[in-house]
Coordinates of C-alpha atoms in Angstrom, one line a residue:
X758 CA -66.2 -99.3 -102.4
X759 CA -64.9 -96.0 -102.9
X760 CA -63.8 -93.6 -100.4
X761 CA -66.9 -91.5 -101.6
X762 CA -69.3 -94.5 -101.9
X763 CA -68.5 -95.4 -98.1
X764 CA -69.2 -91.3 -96.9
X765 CA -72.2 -91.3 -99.0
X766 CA -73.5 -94.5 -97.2
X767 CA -72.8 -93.4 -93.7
X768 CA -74.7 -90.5 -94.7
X769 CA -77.6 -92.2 -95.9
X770 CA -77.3 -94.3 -92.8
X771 CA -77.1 -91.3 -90.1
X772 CA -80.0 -89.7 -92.4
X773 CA -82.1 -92.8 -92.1
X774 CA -81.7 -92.9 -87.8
X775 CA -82.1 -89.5 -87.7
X776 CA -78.9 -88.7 -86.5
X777 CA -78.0 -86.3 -88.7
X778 CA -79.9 -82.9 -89.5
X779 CA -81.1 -81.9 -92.7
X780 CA -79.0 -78.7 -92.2
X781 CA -75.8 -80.8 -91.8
X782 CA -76.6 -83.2 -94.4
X783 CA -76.9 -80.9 -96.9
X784 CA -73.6 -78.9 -96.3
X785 CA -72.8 -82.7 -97.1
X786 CA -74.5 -83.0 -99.8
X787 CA -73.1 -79.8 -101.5
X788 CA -69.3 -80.6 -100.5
X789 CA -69.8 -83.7 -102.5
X790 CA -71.5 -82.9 -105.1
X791 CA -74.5 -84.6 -104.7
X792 CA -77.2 -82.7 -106.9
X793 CA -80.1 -80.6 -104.5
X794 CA -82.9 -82.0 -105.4
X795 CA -81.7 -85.4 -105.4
X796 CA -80.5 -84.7 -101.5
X797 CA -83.6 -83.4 -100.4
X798 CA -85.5 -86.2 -101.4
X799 CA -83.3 -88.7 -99.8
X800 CA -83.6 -86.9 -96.6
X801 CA -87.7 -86.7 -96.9
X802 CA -87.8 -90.5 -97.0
X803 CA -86.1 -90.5 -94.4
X804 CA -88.4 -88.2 -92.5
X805 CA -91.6 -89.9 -93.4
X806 CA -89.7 -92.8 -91.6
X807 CA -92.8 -94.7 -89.3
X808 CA -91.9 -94.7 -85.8
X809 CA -91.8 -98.4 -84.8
X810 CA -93.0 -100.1 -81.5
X811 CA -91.2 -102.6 -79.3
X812 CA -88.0 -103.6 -78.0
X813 CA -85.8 -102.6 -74.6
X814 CA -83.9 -99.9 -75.0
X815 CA -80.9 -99.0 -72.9
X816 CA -79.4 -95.9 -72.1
X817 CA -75.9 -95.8 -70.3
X818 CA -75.8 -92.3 -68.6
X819 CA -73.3 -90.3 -66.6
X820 CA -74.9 -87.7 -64.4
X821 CA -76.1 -90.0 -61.3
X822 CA -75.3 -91.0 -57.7
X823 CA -76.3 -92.8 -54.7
X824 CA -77.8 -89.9 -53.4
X825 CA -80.8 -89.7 -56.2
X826 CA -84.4 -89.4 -55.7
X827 CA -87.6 -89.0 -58.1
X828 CA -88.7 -85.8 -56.1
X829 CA -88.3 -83.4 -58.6
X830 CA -87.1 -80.7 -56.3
X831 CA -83.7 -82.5 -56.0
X832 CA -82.5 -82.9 -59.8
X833 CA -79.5 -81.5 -60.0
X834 CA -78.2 -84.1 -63.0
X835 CA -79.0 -86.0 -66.1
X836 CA -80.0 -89.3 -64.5
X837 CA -82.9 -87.9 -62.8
X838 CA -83.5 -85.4 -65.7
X839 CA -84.4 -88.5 -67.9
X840 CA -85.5 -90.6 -65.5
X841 CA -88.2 -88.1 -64.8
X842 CA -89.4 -87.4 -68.3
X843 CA -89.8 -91.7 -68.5
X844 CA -92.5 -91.2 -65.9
X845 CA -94.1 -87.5 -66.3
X846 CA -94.7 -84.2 -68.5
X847 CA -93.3 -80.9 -68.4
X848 CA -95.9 -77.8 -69.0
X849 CA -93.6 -76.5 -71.5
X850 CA -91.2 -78.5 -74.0
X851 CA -88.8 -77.6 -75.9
X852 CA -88.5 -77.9 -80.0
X853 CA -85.0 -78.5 -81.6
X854 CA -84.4 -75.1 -81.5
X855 CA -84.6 -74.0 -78.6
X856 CA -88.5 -72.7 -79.1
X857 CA -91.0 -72.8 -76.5
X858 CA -93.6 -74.6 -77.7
X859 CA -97.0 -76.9 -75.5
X860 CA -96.9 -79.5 -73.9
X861 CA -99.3 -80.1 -70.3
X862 CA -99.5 -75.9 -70.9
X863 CA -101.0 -76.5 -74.9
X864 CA -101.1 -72.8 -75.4
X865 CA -100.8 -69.5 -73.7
X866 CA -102.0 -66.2 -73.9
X867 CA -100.8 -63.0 -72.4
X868 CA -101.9 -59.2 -71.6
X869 CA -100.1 -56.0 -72.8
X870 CA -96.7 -56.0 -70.6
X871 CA -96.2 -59.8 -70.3
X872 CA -97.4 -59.6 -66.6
X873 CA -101.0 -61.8 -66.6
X874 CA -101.0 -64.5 -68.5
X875 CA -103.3 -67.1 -68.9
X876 CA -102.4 -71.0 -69.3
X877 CA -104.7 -73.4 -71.3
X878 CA -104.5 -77.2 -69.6
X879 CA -104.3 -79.4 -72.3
X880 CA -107.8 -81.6 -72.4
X881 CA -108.2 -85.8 -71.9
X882 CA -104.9 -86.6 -70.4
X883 CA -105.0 -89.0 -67.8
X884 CA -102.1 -89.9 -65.2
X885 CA -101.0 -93.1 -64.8
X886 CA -103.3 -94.3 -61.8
X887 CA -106.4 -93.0 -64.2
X888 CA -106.7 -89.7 -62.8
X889 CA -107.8 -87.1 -65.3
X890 CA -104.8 -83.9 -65.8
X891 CA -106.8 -80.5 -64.6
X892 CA -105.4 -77.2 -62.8
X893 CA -105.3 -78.0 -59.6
X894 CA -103.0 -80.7 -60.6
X895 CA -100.8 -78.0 -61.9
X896 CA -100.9 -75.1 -59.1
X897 CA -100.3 -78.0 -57.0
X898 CA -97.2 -79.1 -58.5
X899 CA -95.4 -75.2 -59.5
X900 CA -96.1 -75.1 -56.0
X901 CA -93.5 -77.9 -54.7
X902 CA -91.0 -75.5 -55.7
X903 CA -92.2 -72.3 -54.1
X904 CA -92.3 -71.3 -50.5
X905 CA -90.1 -70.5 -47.6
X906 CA -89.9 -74.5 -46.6
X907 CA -88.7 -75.8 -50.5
X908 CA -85.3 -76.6 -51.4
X909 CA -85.7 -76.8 -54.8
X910 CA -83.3 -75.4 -57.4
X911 CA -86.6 -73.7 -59.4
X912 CA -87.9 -71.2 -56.4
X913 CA -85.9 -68.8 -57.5
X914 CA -87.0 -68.5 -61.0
X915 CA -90.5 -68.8 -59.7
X916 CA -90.0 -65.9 -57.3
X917 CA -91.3 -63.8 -59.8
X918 CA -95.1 -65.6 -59.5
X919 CA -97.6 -63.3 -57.6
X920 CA -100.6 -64.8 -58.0
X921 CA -101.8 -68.5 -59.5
X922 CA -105.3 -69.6 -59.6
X923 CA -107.2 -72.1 -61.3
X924 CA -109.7 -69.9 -63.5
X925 CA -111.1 -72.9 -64.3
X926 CA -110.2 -77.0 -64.9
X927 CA -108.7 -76.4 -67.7
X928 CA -107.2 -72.9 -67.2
X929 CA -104.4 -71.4 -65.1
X930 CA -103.8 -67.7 -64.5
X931 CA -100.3 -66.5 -63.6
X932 CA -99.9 -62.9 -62.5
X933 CA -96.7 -62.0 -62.4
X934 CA -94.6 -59.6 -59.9
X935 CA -93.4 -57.5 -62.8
X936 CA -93.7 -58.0 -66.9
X937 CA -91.6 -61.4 -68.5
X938 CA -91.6 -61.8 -71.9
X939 CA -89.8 -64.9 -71.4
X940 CA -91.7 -66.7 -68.9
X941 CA -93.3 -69.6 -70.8
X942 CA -89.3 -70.6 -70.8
X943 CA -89.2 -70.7 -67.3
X944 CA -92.3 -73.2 -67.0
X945 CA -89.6 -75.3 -68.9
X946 CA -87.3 -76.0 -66.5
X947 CA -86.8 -79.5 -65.7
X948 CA -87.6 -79.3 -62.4
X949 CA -91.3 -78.5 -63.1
X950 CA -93.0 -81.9 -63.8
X951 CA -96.4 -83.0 -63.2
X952 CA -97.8 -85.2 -60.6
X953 CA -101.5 -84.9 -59.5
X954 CA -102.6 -82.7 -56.7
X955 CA -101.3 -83.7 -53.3
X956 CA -99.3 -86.6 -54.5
X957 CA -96.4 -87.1 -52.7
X958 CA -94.7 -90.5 -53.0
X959 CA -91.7 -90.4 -54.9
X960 CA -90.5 -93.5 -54.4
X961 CA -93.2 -94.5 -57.1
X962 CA -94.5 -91.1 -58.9
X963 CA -97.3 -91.3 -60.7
X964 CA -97.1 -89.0 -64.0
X965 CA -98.7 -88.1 -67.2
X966 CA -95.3 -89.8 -69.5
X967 CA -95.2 -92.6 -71.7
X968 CA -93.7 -95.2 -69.1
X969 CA -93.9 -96.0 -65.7
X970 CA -91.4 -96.8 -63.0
X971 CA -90.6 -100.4 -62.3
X972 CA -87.8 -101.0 -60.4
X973 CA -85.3 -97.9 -59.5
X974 CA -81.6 -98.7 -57.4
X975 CA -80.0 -94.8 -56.9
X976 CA -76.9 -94.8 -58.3
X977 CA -77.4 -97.9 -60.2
X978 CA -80.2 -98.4 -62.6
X979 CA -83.6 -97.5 -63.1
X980 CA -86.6 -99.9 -65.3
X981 CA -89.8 -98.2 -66.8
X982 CA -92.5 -99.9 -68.7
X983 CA -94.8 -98.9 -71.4
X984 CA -98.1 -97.6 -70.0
X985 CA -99.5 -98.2 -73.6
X986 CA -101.7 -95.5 -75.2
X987 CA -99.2 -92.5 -74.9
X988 CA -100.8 -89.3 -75.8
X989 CA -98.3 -87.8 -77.8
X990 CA -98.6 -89.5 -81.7
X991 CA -95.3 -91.5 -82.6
X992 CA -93.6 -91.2 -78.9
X993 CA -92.9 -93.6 -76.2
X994 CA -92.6 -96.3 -78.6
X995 CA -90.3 -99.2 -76.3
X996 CA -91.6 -101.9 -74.5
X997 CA -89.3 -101.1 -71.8
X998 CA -86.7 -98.2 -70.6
X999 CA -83.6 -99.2 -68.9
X1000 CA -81.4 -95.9 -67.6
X1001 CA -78.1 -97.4 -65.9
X1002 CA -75.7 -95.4 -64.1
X1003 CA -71.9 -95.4 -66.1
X1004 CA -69.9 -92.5 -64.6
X1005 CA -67.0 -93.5 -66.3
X1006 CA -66.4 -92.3 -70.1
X1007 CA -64.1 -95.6 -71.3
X1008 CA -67.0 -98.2 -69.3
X1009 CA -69.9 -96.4 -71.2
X1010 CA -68.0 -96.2 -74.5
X1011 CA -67.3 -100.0 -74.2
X1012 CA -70.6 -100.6 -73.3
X1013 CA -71.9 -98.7 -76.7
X1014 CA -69.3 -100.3 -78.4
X1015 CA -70.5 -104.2 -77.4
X1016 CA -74.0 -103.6 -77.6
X1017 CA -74.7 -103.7 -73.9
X1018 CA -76.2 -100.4 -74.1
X1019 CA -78.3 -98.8 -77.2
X1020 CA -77.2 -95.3 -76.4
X1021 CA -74.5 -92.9 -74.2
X1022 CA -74.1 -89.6 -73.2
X1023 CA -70.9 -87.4 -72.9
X1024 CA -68.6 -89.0 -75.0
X1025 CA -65.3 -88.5 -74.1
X1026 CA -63.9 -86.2 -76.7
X1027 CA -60.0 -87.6 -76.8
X1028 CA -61.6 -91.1 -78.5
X1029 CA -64.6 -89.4 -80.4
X1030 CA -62.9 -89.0 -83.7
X1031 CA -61.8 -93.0 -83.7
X1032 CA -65.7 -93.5 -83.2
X1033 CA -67.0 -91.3 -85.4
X1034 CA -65.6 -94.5 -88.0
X1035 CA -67.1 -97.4 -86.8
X1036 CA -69.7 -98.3 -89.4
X1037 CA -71.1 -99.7 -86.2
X1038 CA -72.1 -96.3 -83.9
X1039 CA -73.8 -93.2 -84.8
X1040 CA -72.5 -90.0 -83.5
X1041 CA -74.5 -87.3 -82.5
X1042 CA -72.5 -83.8 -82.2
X1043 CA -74.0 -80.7 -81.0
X1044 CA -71.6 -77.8 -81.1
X1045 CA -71.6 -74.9 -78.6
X1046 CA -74.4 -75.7 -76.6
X1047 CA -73.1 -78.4 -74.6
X1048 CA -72.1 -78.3 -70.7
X1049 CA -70.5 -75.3 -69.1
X1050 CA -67.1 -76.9 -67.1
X1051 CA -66.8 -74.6 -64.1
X1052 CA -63.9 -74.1 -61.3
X1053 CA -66.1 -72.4 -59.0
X1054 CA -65.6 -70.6 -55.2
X1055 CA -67.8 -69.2 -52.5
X1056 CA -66.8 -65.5 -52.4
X1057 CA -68.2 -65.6 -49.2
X1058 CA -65.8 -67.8 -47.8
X1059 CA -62.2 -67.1 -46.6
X1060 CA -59.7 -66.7 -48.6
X1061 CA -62.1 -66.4 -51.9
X1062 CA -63.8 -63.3 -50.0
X1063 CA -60.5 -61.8 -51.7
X1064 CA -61.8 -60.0 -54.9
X1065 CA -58.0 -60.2 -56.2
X1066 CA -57.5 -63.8 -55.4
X1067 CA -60.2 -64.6 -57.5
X1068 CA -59.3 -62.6 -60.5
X1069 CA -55.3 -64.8 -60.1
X1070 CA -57.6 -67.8 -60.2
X1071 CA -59.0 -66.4 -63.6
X1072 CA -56.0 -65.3 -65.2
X1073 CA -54.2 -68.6 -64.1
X1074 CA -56.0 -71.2 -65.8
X1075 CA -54.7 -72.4 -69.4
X1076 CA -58.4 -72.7 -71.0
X1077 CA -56.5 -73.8 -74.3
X1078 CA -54.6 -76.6 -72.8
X1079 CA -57.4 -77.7 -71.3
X1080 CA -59.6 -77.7 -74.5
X1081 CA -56.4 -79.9 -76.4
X1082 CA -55.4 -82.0 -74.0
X1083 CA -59.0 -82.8 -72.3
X1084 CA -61.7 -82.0 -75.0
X1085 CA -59.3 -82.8 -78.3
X1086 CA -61.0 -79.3 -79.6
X1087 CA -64.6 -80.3 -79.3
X1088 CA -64.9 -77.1 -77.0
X1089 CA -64.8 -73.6 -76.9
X1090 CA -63.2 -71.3 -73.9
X1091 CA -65.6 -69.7 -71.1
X1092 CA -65.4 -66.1 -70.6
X1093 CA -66.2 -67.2 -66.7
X1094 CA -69.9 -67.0 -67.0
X1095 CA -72.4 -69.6 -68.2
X1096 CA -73.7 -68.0 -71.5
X1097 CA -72.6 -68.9 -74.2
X1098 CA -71.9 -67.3 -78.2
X1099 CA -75.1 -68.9 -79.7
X1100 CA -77.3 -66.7 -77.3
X1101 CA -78.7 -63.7 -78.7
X1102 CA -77.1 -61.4 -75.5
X1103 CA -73.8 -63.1 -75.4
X1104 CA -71.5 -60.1 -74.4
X1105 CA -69.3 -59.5 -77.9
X1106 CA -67.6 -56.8 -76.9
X1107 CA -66.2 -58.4 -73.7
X1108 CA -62.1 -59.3 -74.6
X1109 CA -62.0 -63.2 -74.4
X1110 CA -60.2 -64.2 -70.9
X1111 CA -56.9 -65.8 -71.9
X1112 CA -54.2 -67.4 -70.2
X1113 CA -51.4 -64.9 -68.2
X1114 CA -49.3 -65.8 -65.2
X1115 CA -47.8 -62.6 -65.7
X1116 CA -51.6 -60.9 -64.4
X1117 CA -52.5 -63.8 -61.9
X1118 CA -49.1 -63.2 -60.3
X1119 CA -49.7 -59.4 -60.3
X1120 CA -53.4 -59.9 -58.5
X1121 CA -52.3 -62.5 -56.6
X1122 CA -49.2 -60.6 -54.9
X1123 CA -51.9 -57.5 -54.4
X1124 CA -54.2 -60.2 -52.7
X1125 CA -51.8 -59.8 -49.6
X1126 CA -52.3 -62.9 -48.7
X1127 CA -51.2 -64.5 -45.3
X1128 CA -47.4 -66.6 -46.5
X1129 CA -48.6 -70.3 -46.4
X1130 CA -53.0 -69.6 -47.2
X1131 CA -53.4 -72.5 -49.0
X1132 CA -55.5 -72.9 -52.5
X1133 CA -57.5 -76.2 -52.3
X1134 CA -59.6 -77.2 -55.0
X1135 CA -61.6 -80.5 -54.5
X1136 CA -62.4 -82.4 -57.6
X1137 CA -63.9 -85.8 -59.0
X1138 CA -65.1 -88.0 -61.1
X1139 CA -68.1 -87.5 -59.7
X1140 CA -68.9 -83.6 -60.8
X1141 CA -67.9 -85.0 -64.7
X1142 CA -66.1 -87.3 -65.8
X1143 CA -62.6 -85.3 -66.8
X1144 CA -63.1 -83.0 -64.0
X1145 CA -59.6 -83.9 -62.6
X1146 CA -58.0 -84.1 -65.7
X1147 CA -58.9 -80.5 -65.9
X1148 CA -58.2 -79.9 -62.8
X1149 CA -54.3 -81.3 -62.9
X1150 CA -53.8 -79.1 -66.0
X1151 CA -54.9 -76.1 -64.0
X1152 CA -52.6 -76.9 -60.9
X1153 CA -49.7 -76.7 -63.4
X1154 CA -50.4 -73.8 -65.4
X1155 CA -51.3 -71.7 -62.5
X1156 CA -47.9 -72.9 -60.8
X1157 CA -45.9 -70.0 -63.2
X1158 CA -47.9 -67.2 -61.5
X1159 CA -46.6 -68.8 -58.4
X1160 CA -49.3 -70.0 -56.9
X1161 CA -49.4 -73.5 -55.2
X1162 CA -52.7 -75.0 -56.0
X1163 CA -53.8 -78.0 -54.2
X1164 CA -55.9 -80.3 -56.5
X1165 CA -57.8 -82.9 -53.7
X1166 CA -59.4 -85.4 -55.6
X1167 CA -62.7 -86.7 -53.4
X1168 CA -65.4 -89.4 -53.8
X1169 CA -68.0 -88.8 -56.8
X1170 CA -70.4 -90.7 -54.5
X1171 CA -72.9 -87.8 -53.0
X1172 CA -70.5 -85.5 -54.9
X1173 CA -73.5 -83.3 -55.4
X1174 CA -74.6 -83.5 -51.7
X1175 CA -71.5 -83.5 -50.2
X1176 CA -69.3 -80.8 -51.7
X1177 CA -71.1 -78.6 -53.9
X1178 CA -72.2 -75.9 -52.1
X1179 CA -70.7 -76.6 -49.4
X1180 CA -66.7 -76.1 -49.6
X1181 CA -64.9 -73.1 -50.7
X1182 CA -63.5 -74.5 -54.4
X1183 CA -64.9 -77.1 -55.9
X1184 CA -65.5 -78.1 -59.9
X1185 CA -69.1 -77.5 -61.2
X1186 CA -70.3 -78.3 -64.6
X1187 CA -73.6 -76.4 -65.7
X1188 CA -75.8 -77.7 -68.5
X1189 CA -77.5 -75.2 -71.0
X1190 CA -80.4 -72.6 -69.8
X1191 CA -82.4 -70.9 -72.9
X1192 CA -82.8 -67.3 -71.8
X1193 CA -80.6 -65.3 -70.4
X1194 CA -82.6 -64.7 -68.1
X1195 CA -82.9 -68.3 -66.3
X1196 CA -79.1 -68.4 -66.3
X1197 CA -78.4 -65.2 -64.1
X1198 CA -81.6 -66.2 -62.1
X1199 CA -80.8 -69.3 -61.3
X1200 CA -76.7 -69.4 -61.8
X1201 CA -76.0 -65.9 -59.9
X1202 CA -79.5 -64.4 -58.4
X1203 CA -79.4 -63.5 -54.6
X1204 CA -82.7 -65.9 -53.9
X1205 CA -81.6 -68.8 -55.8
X1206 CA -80.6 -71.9 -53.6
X1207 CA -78.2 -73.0 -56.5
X1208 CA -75.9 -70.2 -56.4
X1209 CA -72.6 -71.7 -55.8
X1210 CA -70.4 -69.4 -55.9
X1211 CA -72.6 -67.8 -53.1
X1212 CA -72.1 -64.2 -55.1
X1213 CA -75.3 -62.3 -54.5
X1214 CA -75.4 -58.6 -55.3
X1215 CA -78.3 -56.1 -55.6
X1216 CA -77.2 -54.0 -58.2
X1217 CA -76.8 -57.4 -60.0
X1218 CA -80.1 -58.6 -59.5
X1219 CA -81.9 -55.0 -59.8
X1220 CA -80.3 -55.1 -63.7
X1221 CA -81.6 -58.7 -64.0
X1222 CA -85.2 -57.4 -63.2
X1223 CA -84.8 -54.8 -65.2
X1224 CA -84.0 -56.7 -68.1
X1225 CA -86.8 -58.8 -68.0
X1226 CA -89.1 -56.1 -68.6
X1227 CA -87.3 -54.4 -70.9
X1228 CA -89.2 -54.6 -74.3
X1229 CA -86.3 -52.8 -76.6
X1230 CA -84.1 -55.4 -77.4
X1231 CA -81.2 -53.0 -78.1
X1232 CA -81.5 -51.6 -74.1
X1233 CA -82.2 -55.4 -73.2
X1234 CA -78.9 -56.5 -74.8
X1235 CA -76.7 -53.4 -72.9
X1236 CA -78.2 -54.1 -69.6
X1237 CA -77.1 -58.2 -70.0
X1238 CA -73.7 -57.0 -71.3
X1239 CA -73.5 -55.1 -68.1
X1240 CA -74.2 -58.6 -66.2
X1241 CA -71.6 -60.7 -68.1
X1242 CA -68.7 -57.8 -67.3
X1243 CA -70.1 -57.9 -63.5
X1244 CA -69.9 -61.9 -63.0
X1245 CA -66.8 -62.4 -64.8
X1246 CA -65.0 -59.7 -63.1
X1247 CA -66.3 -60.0 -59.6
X1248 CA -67.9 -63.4 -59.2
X1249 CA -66.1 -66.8 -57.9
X1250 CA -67.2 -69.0 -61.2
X1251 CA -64.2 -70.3 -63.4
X1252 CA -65.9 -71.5 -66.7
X1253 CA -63.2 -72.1 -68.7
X1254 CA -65.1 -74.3 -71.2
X1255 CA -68.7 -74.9 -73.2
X1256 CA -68.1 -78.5 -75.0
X1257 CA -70.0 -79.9 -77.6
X1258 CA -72.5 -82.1 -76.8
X1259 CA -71.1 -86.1 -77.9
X1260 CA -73.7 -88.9 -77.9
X1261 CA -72.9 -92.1 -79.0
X1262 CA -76.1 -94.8 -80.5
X1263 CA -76.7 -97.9 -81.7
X1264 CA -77.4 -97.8 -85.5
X1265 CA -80.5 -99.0 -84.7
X1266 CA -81.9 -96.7 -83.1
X1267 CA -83.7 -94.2 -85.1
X1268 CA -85.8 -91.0 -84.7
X1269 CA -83.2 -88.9 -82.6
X1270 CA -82.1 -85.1 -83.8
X1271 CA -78.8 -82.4 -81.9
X1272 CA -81.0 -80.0 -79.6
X1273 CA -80.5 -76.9 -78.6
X1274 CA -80.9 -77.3 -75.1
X1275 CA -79.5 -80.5 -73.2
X1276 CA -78.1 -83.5 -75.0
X1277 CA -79.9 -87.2 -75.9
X1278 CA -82.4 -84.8 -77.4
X1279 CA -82.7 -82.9 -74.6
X1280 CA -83.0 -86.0 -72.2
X1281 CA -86.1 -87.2 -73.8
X1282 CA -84.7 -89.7 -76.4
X1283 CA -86.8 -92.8 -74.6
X1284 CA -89.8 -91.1 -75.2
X1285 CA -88.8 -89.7 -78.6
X1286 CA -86.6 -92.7 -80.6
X1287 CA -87.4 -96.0 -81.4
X1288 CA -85.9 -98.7 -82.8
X1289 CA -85.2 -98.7 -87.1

């Protein structure tokens, strides 16, 4: 077979899975030589693929601990994120793109000045212990995240609620503090699952999904069976789910690799290109939108409170090296906030933050620092798995500004629990948020709970709110420019890398696409693929 023959294959093969897009597999097809036509009828067979039925399908995940529960005010990771969308809905899904588009919430309509808006309940769908989906069901469940006594990760982004009321059992109104244009995106965060009204086990949740939980160890593994009769046409098409816990990049590559798993996140990107031969996986790259890998500090807390300290942390980090040595390329640099260049308000005009000793020695000498304040940054396995790779790379880049950086590498069980949030500098890894909007809400707003770098400032958030109801996009964009230059010249977060998104599948498994949003198809690939 020829060397042509052999690409052409694999490319009928990663058509016929769905692991490769028809955007991509026409670039291929064109680069080739393959006629047009002749291409786009090869990929429409394969889209006219039947979904299938049956079969157990495991998914070997990073993104879990010891520490995880199915009360949805607690995600924080992957794990639970799919875990969650085994067992229940989301109002408001996501399409490939990044589109809002219906899912419990089956349309939405909304008054002059995106302030009231009114939610239609989609009709007939029944929860797992038979009950029938209505509003109160809804109100009920927003309302887990709202509230002086909630914890969750979503109240801030829900801050902006005034008023909800059932208008009827199969209508919600939302009134709104001030105008969003944005706001069905919000109901998409992950957080925001469905449970019926005044449910409150979450040992066992009962939800509207395709499966329900059997058997769940935290930190381990987690079971779901079929529920049969799915309401979504051509989803939730395994027997069984099976979502174990592989924090480590080599054990869940080796586990793709001998068939003990049917599907892995977070590939590690130093062996990617050896995998992307094997006739026997299918690679899924999405590029640009993957996970935002963050050094971040509480400004709040001594010696970070130090506005220059914090800008010697910036300048001292070789983002390049980082992206060789760590990623093998399959990453692009921060800018030290969380948006990245495929959003339609990334800051442009903002020069790229590059590596120079020469300016985090500068800043760091006008710090004034006490001789002998010591740097600490705690790191593990546990916030991702190259965190301290990354981190070990920074400790010696940052050592030619002179500054003695002490990399303490901790347990990655209860990592989340235990150190985020809590200590002064720590590594943090964000996934992606769709709006602008979400991200300086809930990455850098003065009422969110997740704000780890603890950096809340009103001129910040007044320009936030402004934004949102800003209708000319033009004024829109200057005002979120404005925000990017605030956070990345004032705030504690370090993101010195967005990395393409790298799953790794049997090729058996079929019906799975890149997405805009999170990886394995934005954590929904058990309800989503099935088996060719």
């Amino acid at each position: 077979m020829s060397e042509f023959e052999h690409k052409l294959r694999e490319a009928e093969r990663r058509v016929r899975s769905g692991h490769m897009t028809r955007r991509d597999f026409m670039q291929f097809a064109a680069a080739a030589g393959i006629a047009i036509p002749l291409a786009s009828t090869m990929f429409s067979k394969a889209e006219a693929q039947e979904p299938k039925k049956g079969g157990t399908f495991r998914i070997g995940m990073e993104g879990g601990s010891a520490s995880d529960s199915l009360d949805p005010t607690t995600y924080s990771d992957s794990v639970m994120i799919a875990a969650s969308l085994c067992i229940m809905n989301n109002l408001v899904e996501f399409d490939a793109d990044g589109n809002p588009t219906g899912e419990l919430f089956e349309t939405w309509d909304v008054q002059p000045g995106a302030q009231d808006w009114v939610f239609n309940v989609r009709q007939g769908i029944k929860f797992s212990n038979g009950k029938t989906l209505d509003a109160d069901d809804i109100i009920y469940s927003i309302g887990l995240h709202r509230g002086d006594k909630t914890k969750s990760p979503a109240k801030g982004n829900l801050e902006q609620i005034a008023e909800m009321k059932a208008l009827s059992p199969t209508q919600v109104g939302i009134t709104l503090k001030s105008g969003n244009a944005d706001f069905p995106a919000i109901l998409g965060d992950y957080h925001l699952v469905i449970v019926p009204k005044d449910h409150t086990d979450w040992d066992m949740p009962i939800g509207t999904g395709a499966y329900t939980l059997e058997s769940f160890e935290p930190g381990v593994r987690l079971v779901f069976k079929n529920r049969g009769d799915y309401w979504k046409p051509g989803r939730g098409n395994f027997e069984t789910v099976e979502i174990l816990n592989i924090q480590d990049p080599a054990a869940r590559t080796a586990a793709l690799q001998s068939g003990q798993v049917d599907a892995v996140n977070r590939l590690d990107a130093r062996t990617v290109d050896l995998l992307m031969k094997d006739p026997n996986l299918a690679i899924v790259r999405t590029k640009g939108t993957g996970n935002r890998f963050c050094f971040v500090s509480r400004v709040t807390m001594d010696p970070f409170t130090n506005k220059d300290l914090r800008l010697a942390l910036k300048w001292g980090i070789d983002r390049e090296k980082i992206i060789k040595q760590v990623y093998s390329g399959y990453a692009t640099p921060g800018n030290d906030h969380t948006l990245d260049a495929l959003n339609p308000y990334y800051n442009t005009e903002m020069p790229q933050r590059t590596y120079d000793p020469d300016k985090a020695a500068f800043h760091f000498k006008k710090a004034g620092l006490a001789p002998g304040t010591k740097i600490e940054l705690q790191t593990s396995e546990g916030a991702w798995g190259s965190a301290v790779d990354c981190a070990q790379i920074y400790q010696e880049s940052i050592k030619a500004a002179g500054i003695d950086l002490s990399v303490n590498k901790v347990s990655g069980d209860g990592y989340w629990d235990n150190v985020w949030l809590k200590v002064p500098f720590c590594a943090v890894y964000w996934g992606r948020r769709l709006t602008a909007d979400v991200y300086f809400t809930e990455v850098f707003g003065s009422g969110s709970s997740w704000n780890d770098s603890d950096w809340r400032v009103p001129e910040f958030d007044a320009l936030v709110a402004e934004a949102r109801i800003e209708l000319d996009d033009a004024k829109r964009k200057e005002i979120y420019f404005k925000c990017q230059e605030m956070i990345a010249e004032d705030g504690g977060q370090i993101c010195f890398a967005i990395t393409d998104y790298l799953d790794g599948y049997s090729p058996k498994v079929a019906g799975v696409k890149q997405h805009a949003r999170y990886d394995l198809d934005d954590n929904r690939v058990a309800e989503k693929a099935w088996f060719a």
